[in-house]
Amino acid sequence: MAEFTMELNDDQKQVRDWIHGFAADVMRPAAAEWDEREETPWPVIQEAAKVGIYSLDFYAQQFFDPTGLGIPMAMEELFWGDAGIALSIVGTGLAAIGVVANGTEEQIGTWIPQMYGTPDDVKVAAFCSSEPDAGSDVGSMRTRAVYDQAKDEWVLNGTKTWATNGGIANVHIVVAVVDPALGTKGHASFIVPPNTPGLSQGQKFKKHGIRASHTAEVVLEDVRIPGSCLLGGKEKLDERLARAHERARSGGGERVKNAAMATFEASRPAVGAMAVGTARAAYEVALDYAKTRTQFGRPIIDNQGVAFQLADMRTQIDAARLLVWRASWMAVAGRPFDSAEGSMSKLFASEVSKKVTAQAVQILGGNGYTREYPVERMHRDSAIYTIFEGTSEIQRLVIARTISGMPIR
């Protein structure tokens, strides 16, 4: 296992510069257009696929970086380019993580390639967990999966919401209730193959930010999928449910995690890295502007009120990155998050992104409030980081429960 270091090696620097070049040359010039269109930027995704950024191999290489820094480094550079387009490029990754975290080797090998397609025929995937009445409160999930033993099929019914790529995805990963008596322990994840009857797109959401990323409801009406599409398999599920029932009867025993939470735990530092990328982008625009914008005969950065803001912005961005890198390294090193370090990284980085982008708008003044400058879009985009994959309030709850051992509500 690699020792923790804050210095990227030569290979990592080369990859970082390659991604940065794509973000600067391809993503940024297209950002304003796709934000206005509020549509999936298929041409940009295809360009990413052609150069190798949108591919299973690329994410596998970053995921298996022994330092743990491959994924956060890649996320920061892509989201430095543009958050909406970047989320369209990486949104498939959440579904892929769901399969890797909970699936068998056969399921991983069969379905993840179908999530990405080919450079000439790109596909996307969707991870469907949230529901109209079950966002942070996953215990209120109503989507049901019932096993039809005679046909070895699962039948899914319900409505998912806030699904990135929902309805347009080639492959959907759906979290559903299989044993209501167990609450969140009675959830499981399922693969819904392409063109499965009964799955349809519901409402497509018009959003405040990340507009280039498709977000919609997914409606499941008597969706029948083969038994082999249960992530992890029926035997593993039955064993997990039996342990959960035994634990419930005894009032203790082994902790059993549900599939959705396992996915979110693995992805939280990556979300923190996304937030760092957006914050860094806004900071750089504000710094350049402050050095060239003159008022009263001198650059505005000569004023302490502006200079001190920029100093705080840079400090907070670097601190957020260090928390993300620490959590990412701990994950790959197999170190337990004894103080909820993954949630810490996501919480701090997302709050920093909102604050830094707001400060960037303020430094640019009236210009910052217009769409002629990108900080307006970055500020809108940053709002999502404190909401999706666990709100800041949920992150604080996770941290408080972890450090105290108390059932804080």
CSV table of C-alpha atoms in Angstrom, one decimal:
chain,number,residue,atom,x,y,z
A,1,MET,CA,0.0,0.0,0.0
A,2,ALA,CA,1.3,3.4,-1.0
A,3,GLU,CA,2.3,5.8,1.8
A,4,PHE,CA,0.3,9.0,1.9
A,5,THR,CA,1.9,11.9,0.1
A,6,MET,CA,0.7,15.3,-1.0
A,7,GLU,CA,3.0,15.3,-4.1
A,8,LEU,CA,1.6,13.8,-7.3
A,9,ASN,CA,4.0,11.5,-9.1
A,10,ASP,CA,4.9,12.1,-12.7
A,11,ASP,CA,2.3,9.8,-14.1
A,12,GLN,CA,-0.4,11.5,-12.1
A,13,LYS,CA,0.7,14.9,-13.2
A,14,GLN,CA,0.6,13.8,-16.8
A,15,VAL,CA,-2.9,12.5,-16.4
A,16,ARG,CA,-3.9,15.7,-14.6
A,17,ASP,CA,-2.6,17.9,-17.3
A,18,TRP,CA,-4.3,15.8,-20.0
A,19,ILE,CA,-7.7,16.1,-18.3
A,20,HIS,CA,-7.1,19.8,-17.6
A,21,GLY,CA,-6.4,20.3,-21.3
A,22,PHE,CA,-9.6,18.6,-22.3
A,23,ALA,CA,-11.5,20.7,-19.7
A,24,ALA,CA,-10.0,23.9,-21.0
A,25,ASP,CA,-10.1,23.2,-24.7
A,26,VAL,CA,-13.4,21.3,-25.1
A,27,MET,CA,-15.6,21.7,-22.0
A,28,ARG,CA,-15.2,25.4,-21.2
A,29,PRO,CA,-15.9,26.7,-24.7
A,30,ALA,CA,-19.1,24.7,-24.7
A,31,ALA,CA,-20.2,25.4,-21.1
A,32,ALA,CA,-22.4,28.4,-21.6
A,33,GLU,CA,-24.2,26.9,-24.6
A,34,TRP,CA,-25.2,23.7,-22.9
A,35,ASP,CA,-26.2,25.5,-19.7
A,36,GLU,CA,-28.6,27.6,-21.7
A,37,ARG,CA,-29.9,24.6,-23.7
A,38,GLU,CA,-30.4,22.5,-20.6
A,39,GLU,CA,-29.7,19.4,-22.6
A,40,THR,CA,-27.3,16.5,-22.3
A,41,PRO,CA,-24.1,17.5,-24.2
A,42,TRP,CA,-23.8,14.3,-26.3
A,43,PRO,CA,-21.2,15.8,-28.6
A,44,VAL,CA,-18.9,16.6,-25.7
A,45,ILE,CA,-19.5,13.2,-24.1
A,46,GLN,CA,-18.5,11.6,-27.4
A,47,GLU,CA,-15.4,13.7,-27.6
A,48,ALA,CA,-14.5,12.6,-24.1
A,49,ALA,CA,-15.1,9.0,-25.2
A,50,LYS,CA,-12.9,9.4,-28.3
A,51,VAL,CA,-9.9,10.7,-26.2
A,52,GLY,CA,-10.5,8.0,-23.5
A,53,ILE,CA,-11.8,10.1,-20.7
A,54,TYR,CA,-15.4,8.7,-20.9
A,55,SER,CA,-14.6,5.0,-20.7
A,56,LEU,CA,-14.5,2.1,-18.3
A,57,ASP,CA,-10.7,1.8,-18.6
A,58,PHE,CA,-10.1,5.4,-17.7
A,59,TYR,CA,-12.1,5.2,-14.5
A,60,ALA,CA,-10.7,1.8,-13.6
A,61,GLN,CA,-7.2,3.2,-13.9
A,62,GLN,CA,-8.0,6.1,-11.6
A,63,PHE,CA,-10.1,4.0,-9.2
A,64,PHE,CA,-7.2,1.6,-8.7
A,65,ASP,CA,-4.5,4.2,-8.3
A,66,PRO,CA,-2.7,2.9,-5.2
A,67,THR,CA,-2.5,6.4,-3.7
A,68,GLY,CA,-6.2,6.9,-3.9
A,69,LEU,CA,-5.8,10.2,-5.6
A,70,GLY,CA,-6.7,9.2,-9.1
A,71,ILE,CA,-10.4,9.8,-8.8
A,72,PRO,CA,-10.4,13.1,-6.8
A,73,MET,CA,-7.7,14.5,-9.1
A,74,ALA,CA,-9.8,13.6,-12.2
A,75,MET,CA,-13.0,15.0,-10.7
A,76,GLU,CA,-11.4,18.3,-9.7
A,77,GLU,CA,-10.1,18.9,-13.2
A,78,LEU,CA,-13.3,18.0,-15.0
A,79,PHE,CA,-15.4,20.1,-12.7
A,80,TRP,CA,-12.9,22.9,-13.0
A,81,GLY,CA,-13.9,22.8,-16.7
A,82,ASP,CA,-17.7,23.0,-16.1
A,83,ALA,CA,-19.9,21.3,-13.5
A,84,GLY,CA,-22.9,20.6,-15.7
A,85,ILE,CA,-20.9,19.0,-18.5
A,86,ALA,CA,-18.7,17.2,-16.1
A,87,LEU,CA,-21.6,15.6,-14.4
A,88,SER,CA,-22.9,14.4,-17.7
A,89,ILE,CA,-19.5,12.8,-18.3
A,90,VAL,CA,-19.1,11.3,-14.8
A,91,GLY,CA,-22.8,10.7,-13.9
A,92,THR,CA,-22.6,7.1,-15.2
A,93,GLY,CA,-19.9,6.5,-12.6
A,94,LEU,CA,-22.4,6.5,-9.7
A,95,ALA,CA,-24.3,3.6,-11.3
A,96,ALA,CA,-21.0,1.9,-12.0
A,97,ILE,CA,-19.9,2.3,-8.4
A,98,GLY,CA,-23.2,0.7,-7.3
A,99,VAL,CA,-22.4,-2.4,-9.4
A,100,VAL,CA,-18.8,-2.6,-8.3
A,101,ALA,CA,-19.7,-2.1,-4.6
A,102,ASN,CA,-22.5,-4.7,-4.6
A,103,GLY,CA,-22.3,-6.9,-7.7
A,104,THR,CA,-20.7,-10.1,-8.6
A,105,GLU,CA,-17.7,-10.4,-10.9
A,106,GLU,CA,-20.0,-11.6,-13.7
A,107,GLN,CA,-22.4,-8.6,-13.2
A,108,ILE,CA,-19.5,-6.2,-13.2
A,109,GLY,CA,-18.1,-7.7,-16.5
A,110,THR,CA,-21.5,-7.8,-18.2
A,111,TRP,CA,-23.1,-4.5,-17.3
A,112,ILE,CA,-20.5,-1.9,-16.8
A,113,PRO,CA,-19.3,-1.9,-20.4
A,114,GLN,CA,-23.0,-1.5,-21.5
A,115,MET,CA,-23.2,1.6,-19.3
A,116,TYR,CA,-20.5,3.4,-21.4
A,117,GLY,CA,-21.0,2.0,-24.9
A,118,THR,CA,-18.3,2.9,-27.5
A,119,PRO,CA,-16.8,6.1,-28.8
A,120,ASP,CA,-19.0,5.8,-31.8
A,121,ASP,CA,-22.1,4.9,-29.9
A,122,VAL,CA,-21.9,6.4,-26.4
A,123,LYS,CA,-24.3,5.3,-23.7
A,124,VAL,CA,-25.0,6.5,-20.1
A,125,ALA,CA,-26.3,4.9,-17.0
A,126,ALA,CA,-28.4,6.1,-14.0
A,127,PHE,CA,-28.4,5.3,-10.3
A,128,CYS,CA,-32.0,5.6,-9.0
A,129,SER,CA,-32.3,5.8,-5.2
A,130,SER,CA,-34.2,9.0,-4.2
A,131,GLU,CA,-38.0,9.1,-4.3
A,132,PRO,CA,-40.6,11.9,-4.0
A,133,ASP,CA,-41.0,11.1,-0.3
A,134,ALA,CA,-37.6,9.5,0.3
A,135,GLY,CA,-34.6,11.7,-0.2
A,136,SER,CA,-32.5,12.0,2.9
A,137,ASP,CA,-35.0,9.7,4.7
A,138,VAL,CA,-34.2,6.5,2.7
A,139,GLY,CA,-36.3,4.6,5.3
A,140,SER,CA,-39.4,6.0,3.6
A,141,MET,CA,-38.6,4.3,0.3
A,142,ARG,CA,-41.7,2.8,-1.4
A,143,THR,CA,-40.4,1.3,-4.6
A,144,ARG,CA,-40.9,-2.4,-4.1
A,145,ALA,CA,-39.2,-5.4,-5.6
A,146,VAL,CA,-41.1,-8.7,-5.4
A,147,TYR,CA,-39.5,-12.1,-6.3
A,148,ASP,CA,-41.5,-14.3,-8.7
A,149,GLN,CA,-39.9,-17.6,-7.9
A,150,ALA,CA,-41.8,-19.5,-10.6
A,151,LYS,CA,-40.2,-17.4,-13.3
A,152,ASP,CA,-37.0,-16.4,-11.4
A,153,GLU,CA,-37.8,-12.8,-12.0
A,154,TRP,CA,-38.0,-9.7,-9.9
A,155,VAL,CA,-41.0,-7.3,-10.4
A,156,LEU,CA,-40.3,-3.7,-9.6
A,157,ASN,CA,-42.9,-1.0,-9.0
A,158,GLY,CA,-42.5,2.6,-7.9
A,159,THR,CA,-41.2,6.1,-8.8
A,160,LYS,CA,-37.7,7.4,-8.5
A,161,THR,CA,-36.7,11.0,-8.7
A,162,TRP,CA,-33.7,13.3,-9.0
A,163,ALA,CA,-32.0,10.5,-11.1
A,164,THR,CA,-29.0,11.7,-13.1
A,165,ASN,CA,-29.5,10.3,-16.7
A,166,GLY,CA,-32.9,8.9,-15.5
A,167,GLY,CA,-34.9,7.7,-18.5
A,168,ILE,CA,-32.2,8.3,-21.1
A,169,ALA,CA,-29.8,5.8,-19.6
A,170,ASN,CA,-29.0,2.5,-21.3
A,171,VAL,CA,-28.8,0.8,-17.9
A,172,HIS,CA,-30.6,1.8,-14.7
A,173,ILE,CA,-29.5,0.7,-11.2
A,174,VAL,CA,-32.6,0.8,-9.0
A,175,VAL,CA,-32.7,0.6,-5.2
A,176,ALA,CA,-35.9,-1.0,-4.0
A,177,VAL,CA,-37.5,-2.5,-0.8
A,178,VAL,CA,-37.5,-6.3,-0.7
A,179,ASP,CA,-38.3,-6.7,3.0
A,180,PRO,CA,-40.3,-3.7,4.5
A,181,ALA,CA,-40.1,-5.1,8.0
A,182,LEU,CA,-36.3,-4.4,8.1
A,183,GLY,CA,-36.5,-0.7,7.1
A,184,THR,CA,-33.3,0.4,5.4
A,185,LYS,CA,-31.7,-3.0,6.0
A,186,GLY,CA,-34.4,-4.5,3.7
A,187,HIS,CA,-33.2,-2.7,0.6
A,188,ALA,CA,-31.5,-4.2,-2.4
A,189,SER,CA,-30.1,-2.9,-5.8
A,190,PHE,CA,-31.2,-4.1,-9.2
A,191,ILE,CA,-30.0,-3.8,-12.7
A,192,VAL,CA,-32.7,-2.8,-15.2
A,193,PRO,CA,-31.4,-3.8,-18.7
A,194,PRO,CA,-31.8,-1.6,-21.8
A,195,ASN,CA,-35.4,-1.4,-23.3
A,196,THR,CA,-37.0,-3.2,-20.4
A,197,PRO,CA,-40.8,-2.8,-20.7
A,198,GLY,CA,-42.4,-0.8,-17.9
A,199,LEU,CA,-39.6,1.6,-17.3
A,200,SER,CA,-40.2,5.2,-18.5
A,201,GLN,CA,-39.0,8.7,-17.9
A,202,GLY,CA,-41.3,10.9,-15.9
A,203,GLN,CA,-40.8,14.6,-15.3
A,204,LYS,CA,-37.5,16.1,-16.5
A,205,PHE,CA,-36.4,18.8,-14.0
A,206,LYS,CA,-35.5,22.3,-15.0
A,207,LYS,CA,-32.7,23.2,-12.5
A,208,HIS,CA,-31.0,26.2,-10.9
A,209,GLY,CA,-27.6,24.8,-11.8
A,210,ILE,CA,-25.8,21.9,-13.5
A,211,ARG,CA,-28.3,22.4,-16.3
A,212,ALA,CA,-26.3,20.4,-18.9
A,213,SER,CA,-26.8,17.3,-16.7
A,214,HIS,CA,-30.1,15.5,-17.3
A,215,THR,CA,-32.1,15.0,-14.1
A,216,ALA,CA,-35.5,13.3,-14.2
A,217,GLU,CA,-38.0,10.9,-12.6
A,218,VAL,CA,-38.0,7.2,-13.5
A,219,VAL,CA,-41.3,5.4,-13.4
A,220,LEU,CA,-41.4,1.6,-12.9
A,221,GLU,CA,-44.6,-0.1,-13.7
A,222,ASP,CA,-44.5,-3.9,-13.3
A,223,VAL,CA,-40.9,-3.9,-14.5
A,224,ARG,CA,-39.8,-7.6,-14.8
A,225,ILE,CA,-36.1,-8.3,-14.8
A,226,PRO,CA,-34.2,-11.7,-14.6
A,227,GLY,CA,-33.2,-13.0,-11.2
A,228,SER,CA,-29.6,-12.5,-12.3
A,229,CYS,CA,-30.1,-8.8,-12.2
A,230,LEU,CA,-30.2,-8.6,-8.4
A,231,LEU,CA,-26.9,-7.1,-7.5
A,232,GLY,CA,-24.9,-9.6,-5.5
A,233,GLY,CA,-27.3,-12.5,-6.2
A,234,LYS,CA,-30.2,-14.1,-4.3
A,235,GLU,CA,-28.1,-16.2,-2.0
A,236,LYS,CA,-26.1,-13.3,-0.7
A,237,LEU,CA,-29.3,-11.2,-0.3
A,238,ASP,CA,-31.1,-14.0,1.7
A,239,GLU,CA,-28.0,-14.3,4.0
A,240,ARG,CA,-27.9,-10.6,4.6
A,241,LEU,CA,-31.7,-10.4,5.3
A,242,ALA,CA,-31.4,-13.4,7.7
A,243,ARG,CA,-28.6,-11.6,9.6
A,244,ALA,CA,-30.6,-8.4,9.8
A,245,HIS,CA,-33.7,-10.3,11.2
A,246,GLU,CA,-31.5,-12.1,13.7
A,247,ARG,CA,-30.0,-8.8,14.7
A,248,ALA,CA,-33.4,-7.2,15.1
A,249,ARG,CA,-34.6,-10.1,17.3
A,250,SER,CA,-31.5,-10.0,19.5
A,251,GLY,CA,-31.2,-6.2,19.7
A,252,GLY,CA,-27.6,-6.2,18.6
A,253,GLY,CA,-25.0,-8.1,16.6
A,254,GLU,CA,-23.5,-7.4,13.2
A,255,ARG,CA,-24.2,-4.1,11.5
A,256,VAL,CA,-25.7,-4.6,8.1
A,257,LYS,CA,-25.3,-1.9,5.5
A,258,ASN,CA,-27.9,-1.3,2.7
A,259,ALA,CA,-26.8,-1.1,-0.9
A,260,ALA,CA,-27.5,2.5,-1.5
A,261,MET,CA,-25.5,3.7,1.6
A,262,ALA,CA,-22.6,1.6,0.5
A,263,THR,CA,-22.6,3.4,-2.8
A,264,PHE,CA,-22.9,6.8,-1.2
A,265,GLU,CA,-20.0,6.1,1.2
A,266,ALA,CA,-17.7,5.2,-1.6
A,267,SER,CA,-18.6,8.3,-3.6
A,268,ARG,CA,-18.6,11.1,-1.1
A,269,PRO,CA,-14.9,12.1,-1.3
A,270,ALA,CA,-15.3,12.2,-5.1
A,271,VAL,CA,-18.2,14.7,-4.7
A,272,GLY,CA,-16.0,16.7,-2.5
A,273,ALA,CA,-13.4,16.8,-5.3
A,274,MET,CA,-16.1,18.0,-7.7
A,275,ALA,CA,-16.9,20.9,-5.3
A,276,VAL,CA,-13.2,21.7,-5.0
A,277,GLY,CA,-12.9,21.9,-8.8
A,278,THR,CA,-15.8,24.4,-9.1
A,279,ALA,CA,-14.5,26.5,-6.2
A,280,ARG,CA,-11.0,26.6,-7.7
A,281,ALA,CA,-12.4,27.7,-11.1
A,282,ALA,CA,-14.3,30.6,-9.5
A,283,TYR,CA,-11.4,31.6,-7.4
A,284,GLU,CA,-9.1,31.7,-10.5
A,285,VAL,CA,-11.5,33.9,-12.4
A,286,ALA,CA,-11.8,36.3,-9.4
A,287,LEU,CA,-8.1,36.4,-8.9
A,288,ASP,CA,-7.4,37.3,-12.5
A,289,TYR,CA,-10.2,39.9,-12.5
A,290,ALA,CA,-8.9,41.5,-9.3
A,291,LYS,CA,-5.5,41.9,-10.7
A,292,THR,CA,-6.7,43.5,-14.0
A,293,ARG,CA,-9.8,45.5,-12.9
A,294,THR,CA,-8.9,49.0,-11.9
A,295,GLN,CA,-10.8,51.4,-9.7
A,296,PHE,CA,-9.6,54.7,-8.4
A,297,GLY,CA,-6.5,54.3,-10.4
A,298,ARG,CA,-5.3,50.9,-9.1
A,299,PRO,CA,-6.1,47.2,-9.4
A,300,ILE,CA,-8.9,46.3,-6.9
A,301,ILE,CA,-6.6,43.6,-5.5
A,302,ASP,CA,-4.6,46.4,-3.9
A,303,ASN,CA,-7.6,46.8,-1.5
A,304,GLN,CA,-7.4,44.7,1.6
A,305,GLY,CA,-11.1,44.0,1.4
A,306,VAL,CA,-10.6,42.2,-1.9
A,307,ALA,CA,-7.1,40.7,-1.2
A,308,PHE,CA,-8.2,39.2,2.1
A,309,GLN,CA,-11.2,37.6,0.5
A,310,LEU,CA,-8.9,35.9,-2.1
A,311,ALA,CA,-6.5,34.8,0.6
A,312,ASP,CA,-9.4,33.1,2.5
A,313,MET,CA,-10.8,31.6,-0.7
A,314,ARG,CA,-7.4,30.0,-1.5
A,315,THR,CA,-6.9,28.7,2.0
A,316,GLN,CA,-10.3,27.2,2.2
A,317,ILE,CA,-9.9,25.5,-1.2
A,318,ASP,CA,-6.6,24.0,-0.2
A,319,ALA,CA,-8.0,22.8,3.1
A,320,ALA,CA,-11.0,21.2,1.3
A,321,ARG,CA,-8.7,19.4,-1.1
A,322,LEU,CA,-6.6,18.0,1.8
A,323,LEU,CA,-9.7,16.6,3.5
A,324,VAL,CA,-10.8,15.0,0.2
A,325,TRP,CA,-7.3,13.5,-0.4
A,326,ARG,CA,-7.1,12.2,3.1
A,327,ALA,CA,-10.5,10.4,2.8
A,328,SER,CA,-9.6,9.1,-0.6
A,329,TRP,CA,-6.3,7.7,0.6
A,330,MET,CA,-7.9,6.2,3.7
A,331,ALA,CA,-10.5,4.4,1.5
A,332,VAL,CA,-7.9,2.8,-0.8
A,333,ALA,CA,-5.7,2.0,2.2
A,334,GLY,CA,-8.6,0.2,3.9
A,335,ARG,CA,-8.5,2.6,6.9
A,336,PRO,CA,-11.9,2.8,8.6
A,337,PHE,CA,-13.7,6.2,8.6
A,338,ASP,CA,-13.7,6.2,12.4
A,339,SER,CA,-14.6,9.9,12.5
A,340,ALA,CA,-16.7,9.8,9.3
A,341,GLU,CA,-13.8,11.3,7.3
A,342,GLY,CA,-15.6,10.7,4.0
A,343,SER,CA,-18.6,12.8,5.1
A,344,MET,CA,-16.2,15.4,6.5
A,345,SER,CA,-14.6,15.8,3.1
A,346,LYS,CA,-17.9,16.1,1.3
A,347,LEU,CA,-19.4,18.5,3.9
A,348,PHE,CA,-16.5,20.9,4.1
A,349,ALA,CA,-15.7,21.0,0.3
A,350,SER,CA,-19.3,21.5,-0.6
A,351,GLU,CA,-19.8,24.4,1.9
A,352,VAL,CA,-16.5,25.9,0.7
A,353,SER,CA,-17.6,25.8,-2.9
A,354,LYS,CA,-20.8,27.7,-2.2
A,355,LYS,CA,-19.0,30.3,-0.2
A,356,VAL,CA,-16.1,30.8,-2.6
A,357,THR,CA,-18.3,31.1,-5.7
A,358,ALA,CA,-20.4,33.6,-3.9
A,359,GLN,CA,-17.3,35.6,-3.0
A,360,ALA,CA,-16.2,35.4,-6.6
A,361,VAL,CA,-19.5,37.0,-7.8
A,362,GLN,CA,-19.0,39.7,-5.2
A,363,ILE,CA,-15.5,40.5,-6.3
A,364,LEU,CA,-16.6,40.8,-9.9
A,365,GLY,CA,-19.4,43.0,-8.8
A,366,GLY,CA,-22.1,43.8,-11.4
A,367,ASN,CA,-20.1,41.8,-14.0
A,368,GLY,CA,-20.2,38.7,-11.7
A,369,TYR,CA,-24.0,38.9,-11.7
A,370,THR,CA,-24.2,38.6,-15.5
A,371,ARG,CA,-23.9,35.6,-17.7
A,372,GLU,CA,-21.0,37.3,-19.6
A,373,TYR,CA,-18.7,36.0,-16.9
A,374,PRO,CA,-18.7,32.3,-15.8
A,375,VAL,CA,-18.8,32.9,-12.0
A,376,GLU,CA,-22.5,33.4,-12.2
A,377,ARG,CA,-22.9,29.9,-13.6
A,378,MET,CA,-20.4,28.5,-11.2
A,379,HIS,CA,-22.3,29.9,-8.2
A,380,ARG,CA,-25.5,28.3,-9.4
A,381,ASP,CA,-23.7,25.0,-10.0
A,382,SER,CA,-22.1,25.0,-6.6
A,383,ALA,CA,-25.5,24.9,-4.8
A,384,ILE,CA,-25.9,21.2,-5.7
A,385,TYR,CA,-22.9,20.0,-3.7
A,386,THR,CA,-24.6,20.7,-0.4
A,387,ILE,CA,-27.7,18.8,-1.5
A,388,PHE,CA,-27.0,15.7,-3.6
A,389,GLU,CA,-25.6,12.4,-2.3
A,390,GLY,CA,-26.4,13.5,1.3
A,391,THR,CA,-27.2,17.1,2.3
A,392,SER,CA,-24.9,19.0,4.5
A,393,GLU,CA,-27.3,18.4,7.4
A,394,ILE,CA,-27.1,14.6,6.8
A,395,GLN,CA,-23.3,14.8,6.6
A,396,ARG,CA,-23.2,16.6,10.0
A,397,LEU,CA,-25.6,13.9,11.4
A,398,VAL,CA,-23.4,11.1,10.2
A,399,ILE,CA,-20.3,12.8,11.6
A,400,ALA,CA,-22.0,13.5,15.0
A,401,ARG,CA,-23.2,10.0,15.3
A,402,THR,CA,-19.8,8.5,14.4
A,403,ILE,CA,-17.8,10.6,16.8
A,404,SER,CA,-20.3,10.3,19.7
A,405,GLY,CA,-21.6,6.8,19.2
A,406,MET,CA,-25.0,8.2,20.1
A,407,PRO,CA,-28.3,7.9,18.1
A,408,ILE,CA,-28.5,11.7,17.4
A,409,ARG,CA,-31.7,12.7,15.6
